[in-house]
Amino acid sequence: MFDKREDFLPFSKPSFDRLEEEEIISCLRSGWITTGPRCQALEKAFAAKLGGGARAVAVNSGTAALHLALLALGVGPGQDVLTSSFTWVSTANVIVHVGAGPVLADIDPRTFNLDPAAVERVIAESYQPGPDGRPVHRTTGRTLTTLLPVHYAGQACDMAPLLELARAHRLDVVEDAAHAVGTTYQGVPAGRLGRVGCFSFYANKNLTTGEGGMVTAEEEALIDRVRMFSLHGLDKGAWKRYAKDGQWYQVIHEPGFKYNLTDIAASLGLHQLAKVEGFNVRRRELAAIYDQELAKIPGLRLSQDLGLGVHARHLYPIVVTPAAAQDRAAVIRGLGELNVGTGVHYVPVHLHPYYQEAHGFREGDFPETEAVYQGEISLPLFPTMSDDDARYVGRALAHLLGAA
Ligand SMILES: *Cc1c(COP(=O)(O)O)cnc(C)c1O
């Protein structure tokens, strides 16, 4: 008989200690709770972690970071943005928010990341070279201006061929680095691989502020535009307007958004940032245990680490294949009954009713994405999990799939 654990192992759990608690209390007692010195310190430390002249703007979500990146680059109507269908839907939603066309491509079945060959195929099949060298869509007439790769689960996309395609077609590259604090590719950190990097500090991300995000770029003018759009369209430094040296007369030249991060949230971020490399080491140890435990279970497909850089292990995805003894829903149910929490990442963008109805996507458009999605389950993975927790999940899966 399978020995069921007593307590529930959640899919994800944030790791805080007294450092975060004390920082929040100091923040509250300081009287400055919204964007201020702690956000500034977090931006500075985050940029320093990326190195290479990176600059950073703290915002209140990863979605806001992506939205502002596109706005700052001037992406809008008449343009297309190409991303992976296998992502959280906000990656595609922001393309729609700025008035551009969402274009999708399939994934590499080994990594579940945007496949450079699929991107090349989409461009070759649907676009022709426009007057300025950028691809113009054969039917809509829109210009493809931006590539938006998602570093799925914490492994960087294969950026060398993607950057080569971007260079050849004069595309800007915006990284969805929501899973990728600590990720590198050929020694370069995610967030510095494209023109703009977008991070999420959502509750289950490797570094969390509850809700939050960061936009990174080297170009000062671009960063200034992101900051301006993050706070109504006001000039940089506008957050000081109620401080002693603040200015009351402030006008806008463009209508921005209210996407600034609070200092309460930044209080968490400052300490999370200092600890995130340690968190990621632990995530990789747990992933190695999973690799070992799961290799022997028939009917399971695992994602491959191509070894092109550091994997941040935000997620540990498994794929229950049609050859397995049970289908995905039954495995999720079975794991739940054995006190194991799971997630599914993600319902592909092209299978959402909105993207089918408004943008013409259909089931069958991206076979590799669909094959992974059909069987995908994300296993529990967070730094305070024990080795035994990971082994228990392995045993539970072996039990459910008849390999025990
Ligand atoms: C979490 C996430 C986002 C959005 O971040 P939020 O902070 O939740 O807005 C975007 N893309 C991907 C791939 C994500 O996982």
mmCIF file with all atom_site columns, C-alpha atoms in Angstrom, residues 171-311:
data_model
loop_
_atom_site.group_PDB
_atom_site.id
_atom_site.type_symbol
_atom_site.label_atom_id
_atom_site.label_alt_id
_atom_site.label_comp_id
_atom_site.label_asym_id
_atom_site.label_entity_id
_atom_site.label_seq_id
_atom_site.pdbx_PDB_ins_code
_atom_site.Cartn_x
_atom_site.Cartn_y
_atom_site.Cartn_z
_atom_site.occupancy
_atom_site.B_iso_or_equiv
_atom_site.pdbx_formal_charge
_atom_site.auth_seq_id
_atom_site.auth_comp_id
_atom_site.auth_asym_id
_atom_site.auth_atom_id
_atom_site.pdbx_PDB_model_num
ATOM 1   C CA . LEU A 1 171 ? 13.198 43.194 -35.052 1.00 0.00 ? 171 LEU A CA 1
ATOM 2   C CA . ASP A 1 172 ? 13.404 44.439 -31.482 1.00 0.00 ? 172 ASP A CA 1
ATOM 3   C CA . VAL A 1 173 ? 13.718 41.690 -28.906 1.00 0.00 ? 173 VAL A CA 1
ATOM 4   C CA . VAL A 1 174 ? 11.771 41.985 -25.647 1.00 0.00 ? 174 VAL A CA 1
ATOM 5   C CA . GLU A 1 175 ? 12.386 39.151 -23.188 1.00 0.00 ? 175 GLU A CA 1
ATOM 6   C CA . ASP A 1 176 ? 9.549  37.771 -21.096 1.00 0.00 ? 176 ASP A CA 1
ATOM 7   C CA . ALA A 1 177 ? 11.872 36.909 -18.221 1.00 0.00 ? 177 ALA A CA 1
ATOM 8   C CA . ALA A 1 178 ? 9.051  36.280 -15.726 1.00 0.00 ? 178 ALA A CA 1
ATOM 9   C CA . HIS A 1 179 ? 10.565 32.857 -14.913 1.00 0.00 ? 179 HIS A CA 1
ATOM 10  C CA . ALA A 1 180 ? 14.130 33.969 -15.325 1.00 0.00 ? 180 ALA A CA 1
ATOM 11  C CA . VAL A 1 181 ? 15.597 35.820 -12.337 1.00 0.00 ? 181 VAL A CA 1
ATOM 12  C CA . GLY A 1 182 ? 19.026 34.162 -12.228 1.00 0.00 ? 182 GLY A CA 1
ATOM 13  C CA . THR A 1 183 ? 18.781 32.600 -15.697 1.00 0.00 ? 183 THR A CA 1
ATOM 14  C CA . THR A 1 184 ? 21.737 33.007 -18.032 1.00 0.00 ? 184 THR A CA 1
ATOM 15  C CA . TYR A 1 185 ? 22.452 32.129 -21.661 1.00 0.00 ? 185 TYR A CA 1
ATOM 16  C CA . GLN A 1 186 ? 26.077 31.708 -22.732 1.00 0.00 ? 186 GLN A CA 1
ATOM 17  C CA . GLY A 1 187 ? 27.087 33.644 -19.638 1.00 0.00 ? 187 GLY A CA 1
ATOM 18  C CA . VAL A 1 188 ? 24.728 36.605 -20.197 1.00 0.00 ? 188 VAL A CA 1
ATOM 19  C CA . PRO A 1 189 ? 21.860 37.069 -17.726 1.00 0.00 ? 189 PRO A CA 1
ATOM 20  C CA . ALA A 1 190 ? 18.267 37.034 -18.919 1.00 0.00 ? 190 ALA A CA 1
ATOM 21  C CA . GLY A 1 191 ? 17.096 40.633 -19.034 1.00 0.00 ? 191 GLY A CA 1
ATOM 22  C CA . ARG A 1 192 ? 20.222 41.605 -20.989 1.00 0.00 ? 192 ARG A CA 1
ATOM 23  C CA . LEU A 1 193 ? 19.726 39.228 -23.924 1.00 0.00 ? 193 LEU A CA 1
ATOM 24  C CA . GLY A 1 194 ? 17.287 41.471 -25.786 1.00 0.00 ? 194 GLY A CA 1
ATOM 25  C CA . ARG A 1 195 ? 16.700 45.210 -25.983 1.00 0.00 ? 195 ARG A CA 1
ATOM 26  C CA . VAL A 1 196 ? 14.311 45.120 -23.007 1.00 0.00 ? 196 VAL A CA 1
ATOM 27  C CA . GLY A 1 197 ? 13.807 42.543 -20.248 1.00 0.00 ? 197 GLY A CA 1
ATOM 28  C CA . CYS A 1 198 ? 10.584 42.053 -18.275 1.00 0.00 ? 198 CYS A CA 1
ATOM 29  C CA . PHE A 1 199 ? 10.489 40.273 -14.913 1.00 0.00 ? 199 PHE A CA 1
ATOM 30  C CA . SER A 1 200 ? 7.610  39.264 -12.640 1.00 0.00 ? 200 SER A CA 1
ATOM 31  C CA . PHE A 1 201 ? 7.666  39.214 -8.840  1.00 0.00 ? 201 PHE A CA 1
ATOM 32  C CA . TYR A 1 202 ? 4.275  37.503 -8.543  1.00 0.00 ? 202 TYR A CA 1
ATOM 33  C CA . ALA A 1 203 ? 3.624  35.328 -5.468  1.00 0.00 ? 203 ALA A CA 1
ATOM 34  C CA . ASN A 1 204 ? 4.936  32.066 -6.957  1.00 0.00 ? 204 ASN A CA 1
ATOM 35  C CA . LYS A 1 205 ? 7.929  33.470 -8.874  1.00 0.00 ? 205 LYS A CA 1
ATOM 36  C CA . ASN A 1 206 ? 11.539 32.782 -7.835  1.00 0.00 ? 206 ASN A CA 1
ATOM 37  C CA . LEU A 1 207 ? 11.766 36.299 -6.364  1.00 0.00 ? 207 LEU A CA 1
ATOM 38  C CA . THR A 1 208 ? 8.483  37.647 -5.039  1.00 0.00 ? 208 THR A CA 1
ATOM 39  C CA . THR A 1 209 ? 7.109  40.933 -3.756  1.00 0.00 ? 209 THR A CA 1
ATOM 40  C CA . GLY A 1 210 ? 3.531  39.581 -3.634  1.00 0.00 ? 210 GLY A CA 1
ATOM 41  C CA . GLU A 1 211 ? 2.802  41.450 -6.835  1.00 0.00 ? 211 GLU A CA 1
ATOM 42  C CA . GLY A 1 212 ? 5.518  43.287 -8.716  1.00 0.00 ? 212 GLY A CA 1
ATOM 43  C CA . GLY A 1 213 ? 7.836  43.359 -11.667 1.00 0.00 ? 213 GLY A CA 1
ATOM 44  C CA . MET A 1 214 ? 10.884 44.987 -13.235 1.00 0.00 ? 214 MET A CA 1
ATOM 45  C CA . VAL A 1 215 ? 11.751 46.371 -16.646 1.00 0.00 ? 215 VAL A CA 1
ATOM 46  C CA . THR A 1 216 ? 15.419 46.287 -17.604 1.00 0.00 ? 216 THR A CA 1
ATOM 47  C CA . ALA A 1 217 ? 17.313 47.871 -20.494 1.00 0.00 ? 217 ALA A CA 1
ATOM 48  C CA . GLU A 1 218 ? 20.670 49.466 -21.154 1.00 0.00 ? 218 GLU A CA 1
ATOM 49  C CA . GLU A 1 219 ? 19.396 52.463 -23.104 1.00 0.00 ? 219 GLU A CA 1
ATOM 50  C CA . GLU A 1 220 ? 18.727 55.393 -20.796 1.00 0.00 ? 220 GLU A CA 1
ATOM 51  C CA . ALA A 1 221 ? 16.140 57.004 -23.086 1.00 0.00 ? 221 ALA A CA 1
ATOM 52  C CA . LEU A 1 222 ? 14.146 53.792 -23.203 1.00 0.00 ? 222 LEU A CA 1
ATOM 53  C CA . ILE A 1 223 ? 14.264 53.377 -19.427 1.00 0.00 ? 223 ILE A CA 1
ATOM 54  C CA . ASP A 1 224 ? 13.155 57.004 -18.996 1.00 0.00 ? 224 ASP A CA 1
ATOM 55  C CA . ARG A 1 225 ? 10.142 56.322 -21.222 1.00 0.00 ? 225 ARG A CA 1
ATOM 56  C CA . VAL A 1 226 ? 9.255  53.208 -19.236 1.00 0.00 ? 226 VAL A CA 1
ATOM 57  C CA . ARG A 1 227 ? 9.437  55.198 -16.008 1.00 0.00 ? 227 ARG A CA 1
ATOM 58  C CA . MET A 1 228 ? 7.391  58.026 -17.478 1.00 0.00 ? 228 MET A CA 1
ATOM 59  C CA . PHE A 1 229 ? 4.662  55.616 -18.685 1.00 0.00 ? 229 PHE A CA 1
ATOM 60  C CA . SER A 1 230 ? 4.702  53.794 -15.310 1.00 0.00 ? 230 SER A CA 1
ATOM 61  C CA . LEU A 1 231 ? 3.474  56.871 -13.445 1.00 0.00 ? 231 LEU A CA 1
ATOM 62  C CA . HIS A 1 232 ? 0.737  58.633 -15.451 1.00 0.00 ? 232 HIS A CA 1
ATOM 63  C CA . GLY A 1 233 ? 3.193  60.032 -17.992 1.00 0.00 ? 233 GLY A CA 1
ATOM 64  C CA . LEU A 1 234 ? 4.918  62.286 -15.447 1.00 0.00 ? 234 LEU A CA 1
ATOM 65  C CA . ASP A 1 235 ? 8.627  63.029 -15.671 1.00 0.00 ? 235 ASP A CA 1
ATOM 66  C CA . LYS A 1 236 ? 11.226 60.974 -13.848 1.00 0.00 ? 236 LYS A CA 1
ATOM 67  C CA . GLY A 1 237 ? 11.478 61.697 -10.166 1.00 0.00 ? 237 GLY A CA 1
ATOM 68  C CA . ALA A 1 238 ? 7.749  62.437 -10.051 1.00 0.00 ? 238 ALA A CA 1
ATOM 69  C CA . TRP A 1 239 ? 7.365  60.088 -7.104  1.00 0.00 ? 239 TRP A CA 1
ATOM 70  C CA . LYS A 1 240 ? 8.997  62.776 -4.983  1.00 0.00 ? 240 LYS A CA 1
ATOM 71  C CA . ARG A 1 241 ? 6.141  65.194 -5.459  1.00 0.00 ? 241 ARG A CA 1
ATOM 72  C CA . TYR A 1 242 ? 5.054  65.042 -1.805  1.00 0.00 ? 242 TYR A CA 1
ATOM 73  C CA . ALA A 1 243 ? 8.573  65.039 -0.369  1.00 0.00 ? 243 ALA A CA 1
ATOM 74  C CA . LYS A 1 244 ? 10.310 68.103 1.055   1.00 0.00 ? 244 LYS A CA 1
ATOM 75  C CA . ASP A 1 245 ? 12.069 68.867 -2.224  1.00 0.00 ? 245 ASP A CA 1
ATOM 76  C CA . GLY A 1 246 ? 9.083  67.882 -4.382  1.00 0.00 ? 246 GLY A CA 1
ATOM 77  C CA . GLN A 1 247 ? 7.575  70.010 -7.121  1.00 0.00 ? 247 GLN A CA 1
ATOM 78  C CA . TRP A 1 248 ? 3.833  70.649 -7.246  1.00 0.00 ? 248 TRP A CA 1
ATOM 79  C CA . TYR A 1 249 ? 3.724  71.753 -10.888 1.00 0.00 ? 249 TYR A CA 1
ATOM 80  C CA . GLN A 1 250 ? 3.847  68.656 -13.030 1.00 0.00 ? 250 GLN A CA 1
ATOM 81  C CA . VAL A 1 251 ? 2.362  68.106 -16.456 1.00 0.00 ? 251 VAL A CA 1
ATOM 82  C CA . ILE A 1 252 ? 2.230  65.200 -18.816 1.00 0.00 ? 252 ILE A CA 1
ATOM 83  C CA . HIS A 1 253 ? 2.948  64.953 -22.527 1.00 0.00 ? 253 HIS A CA 1
ATOM 84  C CA . GLU A 1 254 ? 1.593  61.432 -22.940 1.00 0.00 ? 254 GLU A CA 1
ATOM 85  C CA . PRO A 1 255 ? -1.137 59.579 -21.045 1.00 0.00 ? 255 PRO A CA 1
ATOM 86  C CA . GLY A 1 256 ? 0.618  56.945 -18.964 1.00 0.00 ? 256 GLY A CA 1
ATOM 87  C CA . PHE A 1 257 ? -0.494 54.233 -16.572 1.00 0.00 ? 257 PHE A CA 1
ATOM 88  C CA . LYS A 1 258 ? -0.439 53.685 -12.816 1.00 0.00 ? 258 LYS A CA 1
ATOM 89  C CA . TYR A 1 259 ? 2.058  50.842 -12.743 1.00 0.00 ? 259 TYR A CA 1
ATOM 90  C CA . ASN A 1 260 ? 4.530  51.957 -10.063 1.00 0.00 ? 260 ASN A CA 1
ATOM 91  C CA . LEU A 1 261 ? 5.710  49.531 -7.355  1.00 0.00 ? 261 LEU A CA 1
ATOM 92  C CA . THR A 1 262 ? 5.169  50.380 -3.668  1.00 0.00 ? 262 THR A CA 1
ATOM 93  C CA . ASP A 1 263 ? 7.989  50.637 -1.146  1.00 0.00 ? 263 ASP A CA 1
ATOM 94  C CA . ILE A 1 264 ? 6.098  48.074 0.957   1.00 0.00 ? 264 ILE A CA 1
ATOM 95  C CA . ALA A 1 265 ? 6.528  45.575 -1.880  1.00 0.00 ? 265 ALA A CA 1
ATOM 96  C CA . ALA A 1 266 ? 10.124 46.684 -2.506  1.00 0.00 ? 266 ALA A CA 1
ATOM 97  C CA . SER A 1 267 ? 10.851 45.910 1.175   1.00 0.00 ? 267 SER A CA 1
ATOM 98  C CA . LEU A 1 268 ? 10.282 42.262 0.309   1.00 0.00 ? 268 LEU A CA 1
ATOM 99  C CA . GLY A 1 269 ? 12.146 42.524 -2.980  1.00 0.00 ? 269 GLY A CA 1
ATOM 100 C CA . LEU A 1 270 ? 15.359 43.883 -1.467  1.00 0.00 ? 270 LEU A CA 1
ATOM 101 C CA . HIS A 1 271 ? 15.828 40.803 0.706   1.00 0.00 ? 271 HIS A CA 1
ATOM 102 C CA . GLN A 1 272 ? 14.432 38.364 -1.848  1.00 0.00 ? 272 GLN A CA 1
ATOM 103 C CA . LEU A 1 273 ? 16.989 39.641 -4.347  1.00 0.00 ? 273 LEU A CA 1
ATOM 104 C CA . ALA A 1 274 ? 19.840 39.051 -1.904  1.00 0.00 ? 274 ALA A CA 1
ATOM 105 C CA . LYS A 1 275 ? 18.607 35.489 -1.369  1.00 0.00 ? 275 LYS A CA 1
ATOM 106 C CA . VAL A 1 276 ? 17.473 34.485 -4.852  1.00 0.00 ? 276 VAL A CA 1
ATOM 107 C CA . GLU A 1 277 ? 20.725 32.812 -5.944  1.00 0.00 ? 277 GLU A CA 1
ATOM 108 C CA . GLY A 1 278 ? 20.523 30.579 -2.881  1.00 0.00 ? 278 GLY A CA 1
ATOM 109 C CA . PHE A 1 279 ? 16.862 29.874 -3.625  1.00 0.00 ? 279 PHE A CA 1
ATOM 110 C CA . ASN A 1 280 ? 17.779 28.886 -7.174  1.00 0.00 ? 280 ASN A CA 1
ATOM 111 C CA . VAL A 1 281 ? 20.562 26.561 -6.029  1.00 0.00 ? 281 VAL A CA 1
ATOM 112 C CA . ARG A 1 282 ? 17.994 24.774 -3.866  1.00 0.00 ? 282 ARG A CA 1
ATOM 113 C CA . ARG A 1 283 ? 15.517 24.682 -6.783  1.00 0.00 ? 283 ARG A CA 1
ATOM 114 C CA . ARG A 1 284 ? 18.182 23.010 -8.933  1.00 0.00 ? 284 ARG A CA 1
ATOM 115 C CA . GLU A 1 285 ? 18.935 20.442 -6.212  1.00 0.00 ? 285 GLU A CA 1
ATOM 116 C CA . LEU A 1 286 ? 15.255 19.548 -6.020  1.00 0.00 ? 286 LEU A CA 1
ATOM 117 C CA . ALA A 1 287 ? 14.993 19.402 -9.811  1.00 0.00 ? 287 ALA A CA 1
ATOM 118 C CA . ALA A 1 288 ? 17.944 16.977 -9.847  1.00 0.00 ? 288 ALA A CA 1
ATOM 119 C CA . ILE A 1 289 ? 16.068 14.730 -7.408  1.00 0.00 ? 289 ILE A CA 1
ATOM 120 C CA . TYR A 1 290 ? 13.013 14.862 -9.664  1.00 0.00 ? 290 TYR A CA 1
ATOM 121 C CA . ASP A 1 291 ? 15.184 14.054 -12.702 1.00 0.00 ? 291 ASP A CA 1
ATOM 122 C CA . GLN A 1 292 ? 16.430 10.957 -10.943 1.00 0.00 ? 292 GLN A CA 1
ATOM 123 C CA . GLU A 1 293 ? 13.094 9.821  -9.502  1.00 0.00 ? 293 GLU A CA 1
ATOM 124 C CA . LEU A 1 294 ? 11.077 10.340 -12.664 1.00 0.00 ? 294 LEU A CA 1
ATOM 125 C CA . ALA A 1 295 ? 13.484 8.912  -15.240 1.00 0.00 ? 295 ALA A CA 1
ATOM 126 C CA . LYS A 1 296 ? 12.279 5.411  -14.450 1.00 0.00 ? 296 LYS A CA 1
ATOM 127 C CA . ILE A 1 297 ? 8.531  6.078  -14.788 1.00 0.00 ? 297 ILE A CA 1
ATOM 128 C CA . PRO A 1 298 ? 7.076  4.914  -18.115 1.00 0.00 ? 298 PRO A CA 1
ATOM 129 C CA . GLY A 1 299 ? 4.837  7.299  -20.049 1.00 0.00 ? 299 GLY A CA 1
ATOM 130 C CA . LEU A 1 300 ? 6.412  10.461 -18.650 1.00 0.00 ? 300 LEU A CA 1
ATOM 131 C CA . ARG A 1 301 ? 8.219  12.966 -20.799 1.00 0.00 ? 301 ARG A CA 1
ATOM 132 C CA . LEU A 1 302 ? 10.553 15.498 -19.170 1.00 0.00 ? 302 LEU A CA 1
ATOM 133 C CA . SER A 1 303 ? 11.870 18.776 -20.494 1.00 0.00 ? 303 SER A CA 1
ATOM 134 C CA . GLN A 1 304 ? 15.566 18.856 -21.348 1.00 0.00 ? 304 GLN A CA 1
ATOM 135 C CA . ASP A 1 305 ? 18.120 21.301 -20.039 1.00 0.00 ? 305 ASP A CA 1
ATOM 136 C CA . LEU A 1 306 ? 20.193 22.051 -23.134 1.00 0.00 ? 306 LEU A CA 1
ATOM 137 C CA . GLY A 1 307 ? 23.028 23.285 -20.938 1.00 0.00 ? 307 GLY A CA 1
ATOM 138 C CA . LEU A 1 308 ? 23.382 26.617 -22.740 1.00 0.00 ? 308 LEU A CA 1
ATOM 139 C CA . GLY A 1 309 ? 23.350 28.536 -19.474 1.00 0.00 ? 309 GLY A CA 1
ATOM 140 C CA . VAL A 1 310 ? 22.049 28.588 -15.926 1.00 0.00 ? 310 VAL A CA 1
ATOM 141 C CA . HIS A 1 311 ? 18.525 27.207 -15.499 1.00 0.00 ? 311 HIS A CA 1
#
